[in-house]
CSV table of C-alpha atoms in Angstrom, one decimal:
chain,number,residue,atom,x,y,z
A,1,MET,CA,21.6,-5.8,11.2
A,2,ALA,CA,22.6,-9.1,12.7
A,3,GLN,CA,25.3,-7.4,14.9
A,4,VAL,CA,22.8,-4.8,16.1
A,5,ALA,CA,20.2,-7.5,16.9
A,6,ALA,CA,22.8,-9.7,18.7
A,7,ASP,CA,24.3,-6.9,20.8
A,8,ILE,CA,21.0,-5.1,21.7
A,9,ALA,CA,19.2,-8.4,22.5
A,10,SER,CA,22.1,-9.4,24.7
A,11,ALA,CA,21.9,-6.0,26.5
A,12,LEU,CA,18.1,-6.3,27.0
A,13,HIS,CA,18.7,-9.9,28.4
A,14,TYR,CA,21.1,-8.4,30.9
A,15,LEU,CA,18.7,-5.7,31.9
A,16,HIS,CA,15.7,-8.0,32.2
A,17,THR,CA,17.4,-10.8,34.1
A,18,THR,CA,20.4,-9.5,36.0
A,19,MET,CA,19.3,-6.0,36.7
A,20,GLN,CA,15.5,-6.8,36.6
A,21,ILE,CA,14.6,-3.6,34.8
A,22,LEU,CA,12.7,-2.7,31.7
A,23,HIS,CA,14.5,-0.3,29.4
A,24,GLY,CA,11.2,1.4,28.7
A,25,ASP,CA,12.3,3.5,25.6
A,26,MET,CA,13.8,1.0,23.2
A,27,LYS,CA,14.2,2.7,19.8
A,28,SER,CA,16.9,3.3,17.2
A,29,TYR,CA,17.8,6.7,18.8
A,30,ASN,CA,19.0,4.8,21.9
A,31,ILE,CA,21.4,2.5,20.1
A,32,LEU,CA,25.1,3.6,19.8
A,33,VAL,CA,27.1,2.0,17.0
A,34,ASN,CA,30.9,1.9,16.9
A,35,GLY,CA,32.5,2.2,13.5
A,36,ASP,CA,31.5,-0.5,11.1
A,37,PHE,CA,29.0,-2.1,13.5
A,38,VAL,CA,31.7,-3.8,15.4
A,39,ILE,CA,30.0,-3.0,18.7
A,40,CYS,CA,26.5,-1.8,19.3
A,41,LYS,CA,25.4,-0.5,22.7
A,42,LEU,CA,22.1,0.4,24.3
A,43,CYS,CA,21.9,3.8,26.0
A,44,ASP,CA,19.4,6.2,27.7
A,45,PHE,CA,18.2,4.5,30.8
A,46,GLY,CA,16.3,7.5,32.1
A,47,VAL,CA,12.9,5.9,32.1
A,48,THR,CA,13.6,2.3,33.2
A,49,LEU,CA,11.1,0.4,35.2
A,50,PRO,CA,11.6,-2.4,37.8
A,51,LEU,CA,10.6,-5.9,36.9
A,52,ASP,CA,9.8,-8.7,39.3
A,53,GLU,CA,11.3,-12.1,39.2
A,54,ASN,CA,8.8,-13.2,36.5
A,55,GLY,CA,9.7,-10.3,34.2
A,56,VAL,CA,6.5,-8.3,35.0
A,57,PHE,CA,6.5,-4.6,35.8
A,58,ASP,CA,6.8,-4.3,39.5
A,59,LYS,CA,4.3,-1.6,40.4
A,60,GLN,CA,5.1,-1.7,44.1
A,61,SER,CA,8.8,-1.1,43.6
A,62,ALA,CA,8.1,1.6,40.9
A,63,GLY,CA,6.2,3.9,43.2
A,64,LYS,CA,4.7,6.6,40.9
A,65,ALA,CA,6.8,5.6,37.9
A,66,VAL,CA,4.8,4.7,34.8
A,67,TYR,CA,5.8,3.5,31.3
A,68,TYR,CA,7.1,6.5,29.4
A,69,GLY,CA,8.4,5.2,26.1
A,70,THR,CA,8.1,6.9,22.7
A,71,GLU,CA,4.7,6.2,21.2
A,72,ALA,CA,5.7,5.3,17.7
A,73,TRP,CA,7.8,2.4,19.0
A,74,SER,CA,5.5,1.4,21.9
A,75,ALA,CA,4.2,-2.1,22.1
A,76,PRO,CA,0.4,-2.8,21.8
A,77,GLU,CA,0.2,-3.6,25.5
A,78,VAL,CA,1.5,-0.1,26.3
A,79,ILE,CA,-0.9,1.6,23.8
A,80,HIS,CA,-3.9,-0.4,25.0
A,81,GLY,CA,-3.2,-0.5,28.7
A,82,GLY,CA,-2.2,-4.1,28.9
A,83,GLU,CA,0.3,-5.8,31.2
A,84,ILE,CA,3.9,-4.5,30.9
A,85,THR,CA,6.5,-7.2,31.0
A,86,ASP,CA,10.1,-7.8,29.8
A,87,ARG,CA,8.6,-8.6,26.3
A,88,THR,CA,7.5,-4.9,26.1
A,89,ASP,CA,11.0,-4.0,25.2
A,90,ILE,CA,11.1,-6.6,22.4
A,91,TRP,CA,8.3,-5.1,20.2
A,92,PRO,CA,10.2,-1.8,19.8
A,93,LEU,CA,13.4,-3.7,19.0
A,94,GLY,CA,11.4,-5.4,16.2
A,95,LEU,CA,10.4,-1.9,14.9
A,96,THR,CA,14.0,-0.9,15.0
A,97,PHE,CA,14.8,-3.8,12.7
A,98,TRP,CA,12.0,-2.6,10.4
A,99,GLU,CA,13.5,0.9,10.6
A,100,MET,CA,16.9,-0.4,9.5
A,101,MET,CA,15.3,-2.0,6.5
A,102,ALA,CA,12.9,0.8,5.6
A,103,LEU,CA,15.3,3.6,6.4
A,104,THR,CA,12.6,5.6,8.1
A,105,ALA,CA,11.0,5.7,11.5
A,106,PRO,CA,7.9,3.5,12.0
A,107,HIS,CA,4.5,4.9,11.5
A,108,THR,CA,5.6,8.1,9.7
A,109,GLN,CA,4.4,7.2,6.3
A,110,ILE,CA,0.9,8.0,5.0
A,111,GLU,CA,-0.4,5.1,2.9
A,112,ASP,CA,-3.7,6.7,1.8
A,113,GLU,CA,-2.9,8.9,-1.2
A,114,THR,CA,-6.5,10.2,-1.2
A,115,MET,CA,-5.9,11.8,2.2
A,116,ASP,CA,-6.3,15.6,2.4
A,117,GLU,CA,-2.9,17.3,2.6
A,118,SER,CA,-4.0,19.3,5.7
A,119,VAL,CA,-4.0,16.0,7.6
A,120,VAL,CA,-0.4,15.4,6.8
A,121,CYS,CA,0.7,18.8,7.9
A,122,LEU,CA,3.0,18.8,10.9
A,123,ASP,CA,0.9,21.1,13.0
A,124,ASP,CA,-1.2,20.6,16.1
A,125,SER,CA,-4.3,19.5,14.3
A,126,THR,CA,-6.0,16.6,16.0
A,127,GLU,CA,-6.8,15.0,12.7
A,128,SER,CA,-3.1,14.7,11.9
A,129,MET,CA,-2.3,13.4,15.4
A,130,ASP,CA,-5.2,10.9,15.3
A,131,TYR,CA,-4.0,9.4,12.0
A,132,PHE,CA,-0.6,8.7,13.3
A,133,SER,CA,-1.6,7.6,16.8
A,134,GLU,CA,-4.1,5.0,15.5
A,135,LYS,CA,-1.0,3.3,13.9
A,136,TYR,CA,0.9,3.1,17.2
A,137,GLY,CA,1.0,-0.4,18.6
A,138,THR,CA,0.6,-2.0,15.2
A,139,ARG,CA,3.1,-3.7,12.9
A,140,PRO,CA,4.0,-1.4,10.0
A,141,PRO,CA,3.8,-3.0,6.6
A,142,VAL,CA,7.1,-4.0,5.0
A,143,PRO,CA,7.9,-1.5,2.2
A,144,ALA,CA,7.6,-2.9,-1.3
A,145,ASN,CA,11.2,-2.3,-2.0
A,146,ILE,CA,12.3,-4.8,0.7
A,147,SER,CA,13.3,-8.1,-1.0
A,148,GLU,CA,12.0,-11.0,1.0
A,149,LYS,CA,14.9,-13.1,-0.2
A,150,GLN,CA,17.6,-10.6,0.6
A,151,TYR,CA,16.1,-9.7,4.0
A,152,ALA,CA,14.8,-13.1,5.0
A,153,ASP,CA,16.5,-13.3,8.4
A,154,PRO,CA,15.9,-9.6,9.4
A,155,LEU,CA,12.3,-10.0,8.3
A,156,ALA,CA,12.0,-13.1,10.4
A,157,LEU,CA,13.3,-11.2,13.5
A,158,PHE,CA,11.0,-8.3,12.8
A,159,TYR,CA,7.9,-10.6,12.5
A,160,CYS,CA,8.9,-12.6,15.6
A,161,CYS,CA,9.5,-9.4,17.7
A,162,THR,CA,6.3,-7.8,16.6
A,163,GLU,CA,4.0,-10.6,17.5
A,164,THR,CA,0.8,-8.9,18.7
A,165,LEU,CA,0.5,-11.0,21.8
A,166,GLY,CA,3.6,-9.9,23.7
A,167,SER,CA,3.7,-13.2,25.7
A,168,MET,CA,4.1,-15.0,22.3
A,169,GLY,CA,7.2,-13.0,21.3
A,170,PRO,CA,10.7,-14.1,22.1
A,171,SER,CA,12.6,-13.4,25.2
A,172,ALA,CA,15.6,-11.2,24.8
A,173,ASN,CA,17.8,-14.2,25.4
A,174,HIS,CA,16.1,-16.3,22.7
A,175,LEU,CA,16.4,-13.3,20.3
A,176,ALA,CA,20.1,-12.8,21.2
A,177,ILE,CA,20.8,-16.5,20.4
A,178,ALA,CA,18.9,-16.3,17.1
A,179,ALA,CA,20.6,-13.1,16.1
A,180,SER,CA,24.1,-14.5,17.0
A,181,ASP,CA,23.4,-17.6,14.8
A,182,MET,CA,22.3,-15.2,12.0
A,183,LEU,CA,25.5,-13.2,12.4
A,184,GLU,CA,27.6,-16.3,12.3
A,185,GLN,CA,25.9,-17.4,9.1
A,186,CYS,CA,26.4,-14.0,7.6
A,187,LEU,CA,30.1,-14.0,8.4
A,188,LYS,CA,30.5,-17.5,6.9
A,189,THR,CA,29.0,-16.5,3.6
A,190,MET,CA,31.2,-13.4,3.5
A,191,ASN,CA,34.4,-15.4,3.9
């Protein structure tokens, strides 16, 4: 996980600062992994958005373009119509860390066992869609089988990235530095 975090945070830092673009659809499906996690790359730049020099979505340069990410991974500011910034890519990266620990996509589990099965059915029912969509833009609970001791560093990254106030979350650069330090510590303990 540390390698994924370090490589993808570095890629986001490059996009946000050098290219001045927001990825706009950060999620696990857009991460390519080589072999034994030696190299991880970010892909699918089809819905990128321009950022200004302050890391804020540049609406003038964007023309008619709007944020078009995948809802289950979307940051609260996207779901609730807030300001889109470079930090908007950080929230879904945090959900990707959660996904690597939970081994399932975010917001796909029904916690309420008393819920009627018809609501869980994957049809076009609005009740089913409403249940899942109300979870979007929220931090999913950590599954009970995730050991806080074993996953202390990844959990710290997850919580940091999914800070509900996007401006309070880390920049991609700060995240890349923290993940690189975490990776270095992991490698030291393995040797």
